PDB file of C-alpha atoms in Angstrom:
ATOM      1  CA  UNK A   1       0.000   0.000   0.000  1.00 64.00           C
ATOM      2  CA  UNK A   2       1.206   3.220  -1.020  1.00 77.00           C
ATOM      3  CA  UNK A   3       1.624   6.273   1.859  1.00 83.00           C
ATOM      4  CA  UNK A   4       0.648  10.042   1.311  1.00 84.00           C
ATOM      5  CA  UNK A   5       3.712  11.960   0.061  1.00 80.00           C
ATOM      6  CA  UNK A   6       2.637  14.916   2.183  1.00 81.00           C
ATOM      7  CA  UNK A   7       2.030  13.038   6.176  1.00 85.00           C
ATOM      8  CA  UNK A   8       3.295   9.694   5.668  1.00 82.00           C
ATOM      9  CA  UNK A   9      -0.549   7.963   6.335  1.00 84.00           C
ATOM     10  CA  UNK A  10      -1.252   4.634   4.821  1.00 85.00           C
ATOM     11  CA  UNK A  11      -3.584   5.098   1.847  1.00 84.00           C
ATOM     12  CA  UNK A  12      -6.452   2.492   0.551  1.00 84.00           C
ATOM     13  CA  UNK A  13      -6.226   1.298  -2.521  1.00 83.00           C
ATOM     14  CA  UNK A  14      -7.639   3.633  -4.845  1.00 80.00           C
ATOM     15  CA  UNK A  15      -8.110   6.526  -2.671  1.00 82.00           C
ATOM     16  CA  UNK A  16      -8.065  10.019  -4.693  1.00 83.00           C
ATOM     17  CA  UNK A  17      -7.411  11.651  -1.557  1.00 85.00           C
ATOM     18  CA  UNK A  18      -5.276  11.000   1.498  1.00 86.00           C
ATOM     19  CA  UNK A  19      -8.257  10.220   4.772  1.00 86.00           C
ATOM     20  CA  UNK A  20      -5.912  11.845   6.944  1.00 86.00           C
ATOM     21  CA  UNK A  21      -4.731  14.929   5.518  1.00 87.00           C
ATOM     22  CA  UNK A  22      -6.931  15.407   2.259  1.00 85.00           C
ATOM     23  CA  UNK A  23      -3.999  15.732  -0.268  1.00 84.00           C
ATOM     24  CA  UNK A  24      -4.226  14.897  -3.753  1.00 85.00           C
ATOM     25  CA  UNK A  25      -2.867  11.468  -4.060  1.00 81.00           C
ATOM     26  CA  UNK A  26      -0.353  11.155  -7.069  1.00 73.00           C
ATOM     27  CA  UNK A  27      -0.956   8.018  -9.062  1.00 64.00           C
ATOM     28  CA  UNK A  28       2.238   6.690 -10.525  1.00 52.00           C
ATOM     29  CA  UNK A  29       1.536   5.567 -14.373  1.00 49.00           C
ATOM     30  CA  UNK A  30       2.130   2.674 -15.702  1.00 49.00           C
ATOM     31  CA  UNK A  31       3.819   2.697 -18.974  1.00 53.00           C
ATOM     32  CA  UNK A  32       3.207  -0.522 -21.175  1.00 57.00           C
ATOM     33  CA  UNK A  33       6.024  -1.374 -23.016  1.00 54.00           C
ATOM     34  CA  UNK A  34       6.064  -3.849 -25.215  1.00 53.00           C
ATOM     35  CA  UNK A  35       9.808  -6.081 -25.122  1.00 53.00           C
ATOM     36  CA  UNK A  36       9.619  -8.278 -27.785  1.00 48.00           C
ATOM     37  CA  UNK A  37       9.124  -4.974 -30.591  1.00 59.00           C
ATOM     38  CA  UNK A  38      11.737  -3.376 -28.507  1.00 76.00           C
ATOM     39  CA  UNK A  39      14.224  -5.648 -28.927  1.00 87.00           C
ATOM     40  CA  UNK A  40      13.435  -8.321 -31.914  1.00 89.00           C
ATOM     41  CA  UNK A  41      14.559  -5.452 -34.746  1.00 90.00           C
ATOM     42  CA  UNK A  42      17.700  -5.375 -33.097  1.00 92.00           C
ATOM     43  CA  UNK A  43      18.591  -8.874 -32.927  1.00 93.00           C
ATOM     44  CA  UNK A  44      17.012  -9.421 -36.477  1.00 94.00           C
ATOM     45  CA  UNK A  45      19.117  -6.839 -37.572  1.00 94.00           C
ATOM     46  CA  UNK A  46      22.343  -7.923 -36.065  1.00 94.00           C
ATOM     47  CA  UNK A  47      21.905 -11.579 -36.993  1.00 94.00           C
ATOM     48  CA  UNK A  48      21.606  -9.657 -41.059  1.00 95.00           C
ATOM     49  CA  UNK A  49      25.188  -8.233 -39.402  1.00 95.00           C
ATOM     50  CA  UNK A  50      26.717 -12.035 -38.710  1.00 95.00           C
ATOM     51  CA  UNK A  51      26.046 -13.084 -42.171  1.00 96.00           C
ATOM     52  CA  UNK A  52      27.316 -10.177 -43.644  1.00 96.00           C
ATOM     53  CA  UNK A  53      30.701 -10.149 -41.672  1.00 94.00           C
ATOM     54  CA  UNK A  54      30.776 -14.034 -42.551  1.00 93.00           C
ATOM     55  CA  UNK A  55      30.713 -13.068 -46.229  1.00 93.00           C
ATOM     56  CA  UNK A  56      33.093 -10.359 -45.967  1.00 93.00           C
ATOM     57  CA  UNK A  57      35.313 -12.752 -44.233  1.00 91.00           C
ATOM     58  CA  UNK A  58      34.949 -15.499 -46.353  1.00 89.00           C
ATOM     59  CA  UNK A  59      35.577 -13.024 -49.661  1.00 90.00           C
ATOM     60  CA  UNK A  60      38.660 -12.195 -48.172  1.00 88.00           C
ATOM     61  CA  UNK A  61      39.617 -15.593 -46.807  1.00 83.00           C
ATOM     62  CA  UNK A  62      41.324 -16.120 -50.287  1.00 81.00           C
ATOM     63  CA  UNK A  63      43.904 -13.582 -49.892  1.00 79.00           C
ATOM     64  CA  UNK A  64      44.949 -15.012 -46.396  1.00 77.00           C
ATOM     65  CA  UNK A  65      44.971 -11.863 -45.265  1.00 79.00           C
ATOM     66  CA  UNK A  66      44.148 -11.863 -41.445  1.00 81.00           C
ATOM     67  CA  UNK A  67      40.923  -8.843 -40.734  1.00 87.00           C
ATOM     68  CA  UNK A  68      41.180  -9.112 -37.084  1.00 87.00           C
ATOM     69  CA  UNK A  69      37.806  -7.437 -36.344  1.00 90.00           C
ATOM     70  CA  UNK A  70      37.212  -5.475 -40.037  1.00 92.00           C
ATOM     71  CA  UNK A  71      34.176  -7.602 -41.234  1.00 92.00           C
ATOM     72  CA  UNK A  72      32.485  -7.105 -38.205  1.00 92.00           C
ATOM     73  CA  UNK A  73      32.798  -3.178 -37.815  1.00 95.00           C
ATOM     74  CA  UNK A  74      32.462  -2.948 -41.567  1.00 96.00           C
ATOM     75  CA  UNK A  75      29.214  -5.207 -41.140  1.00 95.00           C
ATOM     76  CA  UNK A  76      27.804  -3.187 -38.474  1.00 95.00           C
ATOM     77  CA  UNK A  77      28.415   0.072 -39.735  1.00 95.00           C
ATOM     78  CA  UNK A  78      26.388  -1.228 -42.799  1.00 95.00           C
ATOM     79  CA  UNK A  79      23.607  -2.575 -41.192  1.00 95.00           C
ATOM     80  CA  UNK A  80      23.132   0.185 -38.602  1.00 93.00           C
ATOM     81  CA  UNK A  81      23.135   2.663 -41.608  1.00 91.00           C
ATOM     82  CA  UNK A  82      20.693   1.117 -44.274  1.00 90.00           C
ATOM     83  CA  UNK A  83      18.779   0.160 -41.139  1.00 90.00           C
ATOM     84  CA  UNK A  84      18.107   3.514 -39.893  1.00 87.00           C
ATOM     85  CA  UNK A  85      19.223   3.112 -36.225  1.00 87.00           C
ATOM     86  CA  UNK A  86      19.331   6.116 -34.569  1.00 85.00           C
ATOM     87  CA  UNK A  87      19.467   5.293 -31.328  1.00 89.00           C
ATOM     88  CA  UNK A  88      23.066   5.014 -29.288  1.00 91.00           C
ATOM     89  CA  UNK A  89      21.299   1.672 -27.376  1.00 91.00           C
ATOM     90  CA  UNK A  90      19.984  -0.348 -30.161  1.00 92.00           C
ATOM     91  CA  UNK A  91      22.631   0.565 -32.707  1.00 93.00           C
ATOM     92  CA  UNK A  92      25.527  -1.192 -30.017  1.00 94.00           C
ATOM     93  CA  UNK A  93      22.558  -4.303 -29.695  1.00 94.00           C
ATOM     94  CA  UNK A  94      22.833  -4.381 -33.398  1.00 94.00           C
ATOM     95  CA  UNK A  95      26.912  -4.420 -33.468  1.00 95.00           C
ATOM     96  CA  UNK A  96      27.070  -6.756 -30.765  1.00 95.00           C
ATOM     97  CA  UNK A  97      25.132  -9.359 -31.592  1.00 95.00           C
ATOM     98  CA  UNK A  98      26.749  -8.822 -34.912  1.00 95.00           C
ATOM     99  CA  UNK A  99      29.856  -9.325 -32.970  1.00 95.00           C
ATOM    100  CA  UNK A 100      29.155 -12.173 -30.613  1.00 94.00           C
ATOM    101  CA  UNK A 101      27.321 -14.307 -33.577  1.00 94.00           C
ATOM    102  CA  UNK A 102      30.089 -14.195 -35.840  1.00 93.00           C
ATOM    103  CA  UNK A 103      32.646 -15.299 -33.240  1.00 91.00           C
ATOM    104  CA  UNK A 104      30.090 -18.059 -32.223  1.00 92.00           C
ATOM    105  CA  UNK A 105      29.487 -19.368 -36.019  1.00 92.00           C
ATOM    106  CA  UNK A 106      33.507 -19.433 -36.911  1.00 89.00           C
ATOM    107  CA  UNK A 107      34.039 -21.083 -33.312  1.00 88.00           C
ATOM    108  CA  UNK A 108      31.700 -23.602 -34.109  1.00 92.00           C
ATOM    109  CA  UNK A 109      33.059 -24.320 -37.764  1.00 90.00           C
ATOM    110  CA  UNK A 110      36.786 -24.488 -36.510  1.00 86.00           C
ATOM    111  CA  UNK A 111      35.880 -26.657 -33.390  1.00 88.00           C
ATOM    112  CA  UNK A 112      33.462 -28.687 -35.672  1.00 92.00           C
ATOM    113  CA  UNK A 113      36.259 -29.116 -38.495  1.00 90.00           C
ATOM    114  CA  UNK A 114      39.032 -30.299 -35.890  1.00 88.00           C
ATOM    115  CA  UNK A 115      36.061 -32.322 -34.222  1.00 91.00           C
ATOM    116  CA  UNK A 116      34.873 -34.257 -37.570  1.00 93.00           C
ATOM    117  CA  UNK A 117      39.008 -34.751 -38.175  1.00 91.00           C
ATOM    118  CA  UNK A 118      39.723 -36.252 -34.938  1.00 91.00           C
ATOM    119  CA  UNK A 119      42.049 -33.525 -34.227  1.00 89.00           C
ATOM    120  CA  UNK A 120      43.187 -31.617 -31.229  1.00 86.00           C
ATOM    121  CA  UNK A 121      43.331 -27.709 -30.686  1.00 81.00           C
ATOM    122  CA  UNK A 122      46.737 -27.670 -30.984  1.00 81.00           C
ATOM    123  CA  UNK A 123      46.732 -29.448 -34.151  1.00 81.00           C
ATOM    124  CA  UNK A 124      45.128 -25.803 -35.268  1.00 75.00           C
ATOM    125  CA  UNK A 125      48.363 -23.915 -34.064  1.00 74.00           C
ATOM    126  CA  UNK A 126      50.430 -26.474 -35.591  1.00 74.00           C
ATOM    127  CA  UNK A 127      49.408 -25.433 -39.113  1.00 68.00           C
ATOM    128  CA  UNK A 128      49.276 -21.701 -38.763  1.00 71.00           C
ATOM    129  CA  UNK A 129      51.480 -20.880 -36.461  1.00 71.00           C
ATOM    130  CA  UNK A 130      51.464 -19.381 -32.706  1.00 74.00           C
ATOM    131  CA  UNK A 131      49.640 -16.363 -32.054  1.00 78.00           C
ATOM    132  CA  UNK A 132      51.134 -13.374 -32.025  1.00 84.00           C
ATOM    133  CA  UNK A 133      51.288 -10.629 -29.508  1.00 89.00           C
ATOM    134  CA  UNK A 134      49.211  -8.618 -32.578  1.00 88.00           C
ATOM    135  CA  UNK A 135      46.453 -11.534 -32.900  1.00 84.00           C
ATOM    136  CA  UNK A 136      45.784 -11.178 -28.903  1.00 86.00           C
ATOM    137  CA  UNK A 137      45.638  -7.636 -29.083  1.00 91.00           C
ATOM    138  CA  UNK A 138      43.462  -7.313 -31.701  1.00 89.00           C
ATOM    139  CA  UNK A 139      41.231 -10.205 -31.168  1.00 86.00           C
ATOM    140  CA  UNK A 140      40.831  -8.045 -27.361  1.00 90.00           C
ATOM    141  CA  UNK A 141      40.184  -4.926 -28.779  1.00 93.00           C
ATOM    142  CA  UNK A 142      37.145  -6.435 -30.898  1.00 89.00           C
ATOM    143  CA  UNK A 143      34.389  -5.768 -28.591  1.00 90.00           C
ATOM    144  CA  UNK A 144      35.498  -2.472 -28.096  1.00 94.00           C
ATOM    145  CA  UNK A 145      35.655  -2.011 -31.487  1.00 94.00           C
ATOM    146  CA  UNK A 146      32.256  -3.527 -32.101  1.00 93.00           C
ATOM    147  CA  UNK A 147      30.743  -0.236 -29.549  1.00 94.00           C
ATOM    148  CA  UNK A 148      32.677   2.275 -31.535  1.00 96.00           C
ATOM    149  CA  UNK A 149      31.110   0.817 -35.197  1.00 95.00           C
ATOM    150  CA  UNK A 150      27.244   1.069 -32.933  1.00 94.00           C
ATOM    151  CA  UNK A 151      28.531   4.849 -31.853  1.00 95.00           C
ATOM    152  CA  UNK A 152      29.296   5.891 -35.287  1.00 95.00           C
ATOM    153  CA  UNK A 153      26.992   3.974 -37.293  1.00 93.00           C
ATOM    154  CA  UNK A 154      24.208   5.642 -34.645  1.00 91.00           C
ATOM    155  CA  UNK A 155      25.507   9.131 -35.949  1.00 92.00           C
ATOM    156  CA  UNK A 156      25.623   8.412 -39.783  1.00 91.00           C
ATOM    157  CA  UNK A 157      22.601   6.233 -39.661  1.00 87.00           C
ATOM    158  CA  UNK A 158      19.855   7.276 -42.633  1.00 79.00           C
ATOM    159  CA  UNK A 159      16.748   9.226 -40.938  1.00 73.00           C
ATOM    160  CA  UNK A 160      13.801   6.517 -41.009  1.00 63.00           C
ATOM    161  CA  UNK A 161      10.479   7.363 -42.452  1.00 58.00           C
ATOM    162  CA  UNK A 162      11.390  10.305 -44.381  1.00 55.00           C
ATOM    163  CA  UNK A 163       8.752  11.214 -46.953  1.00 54.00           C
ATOM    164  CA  UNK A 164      10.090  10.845 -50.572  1.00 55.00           C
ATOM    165  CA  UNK A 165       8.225  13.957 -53.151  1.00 62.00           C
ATOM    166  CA  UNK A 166       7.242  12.971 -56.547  1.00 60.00           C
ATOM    167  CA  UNK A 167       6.775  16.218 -58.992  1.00 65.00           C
ATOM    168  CA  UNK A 168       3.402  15.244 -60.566  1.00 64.00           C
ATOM    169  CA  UNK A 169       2.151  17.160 -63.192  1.00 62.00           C
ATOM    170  CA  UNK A 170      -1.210  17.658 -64.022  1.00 63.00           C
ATOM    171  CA  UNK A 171      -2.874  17.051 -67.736  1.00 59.00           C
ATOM    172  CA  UNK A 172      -5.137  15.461 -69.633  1.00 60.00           C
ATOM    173  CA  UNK A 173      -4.524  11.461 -70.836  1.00 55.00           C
ATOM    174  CA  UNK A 174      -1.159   9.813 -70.901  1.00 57.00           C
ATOM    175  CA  UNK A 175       2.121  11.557 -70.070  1.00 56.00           C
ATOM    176  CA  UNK A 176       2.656  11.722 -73.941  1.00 53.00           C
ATOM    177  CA  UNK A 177       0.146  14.451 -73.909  1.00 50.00           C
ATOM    178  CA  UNK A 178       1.811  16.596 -70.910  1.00 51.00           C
ATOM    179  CA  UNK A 179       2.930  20.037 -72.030  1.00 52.00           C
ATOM    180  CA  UNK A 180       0.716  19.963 -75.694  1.00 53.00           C
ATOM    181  CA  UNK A 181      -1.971  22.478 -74.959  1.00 55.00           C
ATOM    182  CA  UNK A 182      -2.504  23.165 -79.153  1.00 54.00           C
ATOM    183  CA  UNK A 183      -3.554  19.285 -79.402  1.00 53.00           C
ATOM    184  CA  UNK A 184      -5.867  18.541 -76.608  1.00 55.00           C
ATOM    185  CA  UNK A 185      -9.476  18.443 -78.806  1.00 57.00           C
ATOM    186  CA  UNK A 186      -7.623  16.885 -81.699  1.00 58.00           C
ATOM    187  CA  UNK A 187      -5.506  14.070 -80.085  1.00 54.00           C
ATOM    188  CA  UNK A 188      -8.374  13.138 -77.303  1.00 55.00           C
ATOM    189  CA  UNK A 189     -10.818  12.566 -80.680  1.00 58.00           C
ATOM    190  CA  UNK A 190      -8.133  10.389 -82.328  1.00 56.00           C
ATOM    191  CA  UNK A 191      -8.452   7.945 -79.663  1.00 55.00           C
ATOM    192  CA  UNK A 192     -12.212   8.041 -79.295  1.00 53.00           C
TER     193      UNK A 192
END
């Protein structure tokens, strides 16, 4: 049960006024919110990131050159902007799950590849190499670059909803017509 913000008195349930003092009681609103609109677009949207970054990556993959965290910020800074996301909150949703579900998909193709070989982890290393001080660095900087891709792709995002104009011009029949004032009688009766 609430009390009366001006004597401290317990008030009823649905009392408009306090019994003991005769204050206004405040009514605190209840906002409806609805969490599966708020949060499905993002998540939709980042999960359109993942794929992306995976196709960046895999473009690439040819060239052995290593990206560190470049598909993902590149993906992200795509999505947010064709998407629209203005907002700060659901632009870093959108980069992160971007983030965390591309990590997740090429962890589980690596550690299903060595699994479906019969090989250990270190069998991995073996073949490419130890990491370097550079491949821990960058693979640590990745979420942090994954927030700065949702802060700038928040700030370049396209404005949703914005009404495109059309130039319409007004006549009589087909556009072929527009602009010919001298023909109207005589090209409406040819088509009669």
């Amino acid at each position: 049960m609430p009390n009366c913000s001006r004597c401290g008195f317990k008030l009823p349930e649905g009392a408009l006024f306090c019994p003991n003092c005769g204050s206004p009681v405040r009514r605190a609103e209840e906002r409806q919110i609805a969490p599966s609109e708020s949060i499905a677009r993002p998540i939709t949207l980042g999960l359109l990131g993942s794929f992306l970054s995976l196709t960046i990556s895999s473009l690439v993959s040819f060239a052995e050159v290593q990206l560190y965290f470049v598909p993902y910020f590149i993906a992200s800074l795509i999505v947010i902007y064709f998407s629209g996301t203005r907002g700060l909150k659901d632009a870093a949703i959108v980069s992160m799950v971007t983030y965390l579900f591309t990590d997740a998909i090429v962890a589980g193709i690596i550690l299903g590849s060595l699994y479906a070989a019969n090989q250990s982890l270190a069998s991995l290393y073996m073949d490419y190499g130890v990491p370097t001080l550079l491949d821990v660095l960058m693979y640590l900087i990745s979420p942090v670059t994954a927030i700065l891709a949702a802060y700038i792709g928040s700030k370049i995002a396209l404005k949703r909803g914005e009404a495109i104009t059309y130039i319409r011009e007004e006549g009589y029949g087909p556009p072929l017509f527009h602009g010919v004032e001298d023909l109207k009688g005589e090209a409406l009766k040819r088509f009669k």
